[in-house]
Coordinates of C-alpha atoms in Angstrom, one line a residue:
M148 CA 135.4 158.7 209.0
H149 CA 131.8 158.5 207.6
V150 CA 129.3 156.4 209.5
A151 CA 125.9 155.3 208.2
P152 CA 123.0 157.0 210.0
V153 CA 121.2 155.1 212.7
G154 CA 118.7 152.8 211.1
G155 CA 120.3 153.3 207.7
T156 CA 121.9 150.7 205.5
A157 CA 124.3 152.9 203.5
V158 CA 128.0 152.1 204.1
Q159 CA 130.3 155.0 203.3
D160 CA 133.6 153.9 204.9
H161 CA 135.5 152.7 201.8
V162 CA 138.7 152.0 203.6
A163 CA 136.9 149.6 206.0
L164 CA 135.2 147.9 203.1
A165 CA 138.6 147.4 201.4
E166 CA 140.1 146.0 204.6
I167 CA 137.2 143.6 205.0
E168 CA 137.6 142.4 201.4
L169 CA 141.3 141.8 201.9
C170 CA 140.6 139.8 205.1
G171 CA 138.1 137.7 203.3
E172 CA 140.6 137.0 200.6
L173 CA 143.1 135.9 203.2
I174 CA 140.6 133.6 204.9
I175 CA 139.7 132.0 201.5
A176 CA 143.4 131.5 200.8
A177 CA 144.1 130.0 204.2
S178 CA 141.2 127.6 204.0
A179 CA 142.4 126.4 200.6
A180 CA 146.1 126.0 201.7
D181 CA 147.6 122.6 202.3
E182 CA 149.8 123.9 205.2
D183 CA 148.6 125.0 208.6
R184 CA 149.6 128.6 208.0
L185 CA 150.1 130.8 205.0
S186 CA 153.7 131.7 204.3
L187 CA 154.6 135.4 204.1
A188 CA 155.1 135.0 200.4
S189 CA 151.6 133.5 200.1
I190 CA 150.1 136.4 202.1
D191 CA 151.9 138.9 199.9
E192 CA 150.6 137.2 196.8
V193 CA 147.0 137.2 198.1
L194 CA 147.3 140.9 199.0
R195 CA 149.0 141.7 195.7
V196 CA 151.9 143.4 197.5
A197 CA 154.2 143.2 194.4
E198 CA 151.6 144.8 192.2
E199 CA 151.3 147.7 194.6
R200 CA 155.0 148.2 194.8
E201 CA 155.3 148.2 191.0
R202 CA 152.6 150.9 190.9
D203 CA 154.1 153.1 193.6
P204 CA 157.9 152.4 193.8
G205 CA 158.5 155.4 196.1
R206 CA 156.7 153.8 199.0

């Protein structure tokens, strides 16, 4: 894991940034949803699970 130097502003942990982005997308979807909770299908849609499975069918 790469960490920005103390006092620096550079962010080098791309995995953490990707996770933060996905969490943000889930929060936006949840706030726009009519129901109290997102269904598993809605979560998969937001996270583009089907697209990932199509790209890497061996997973």
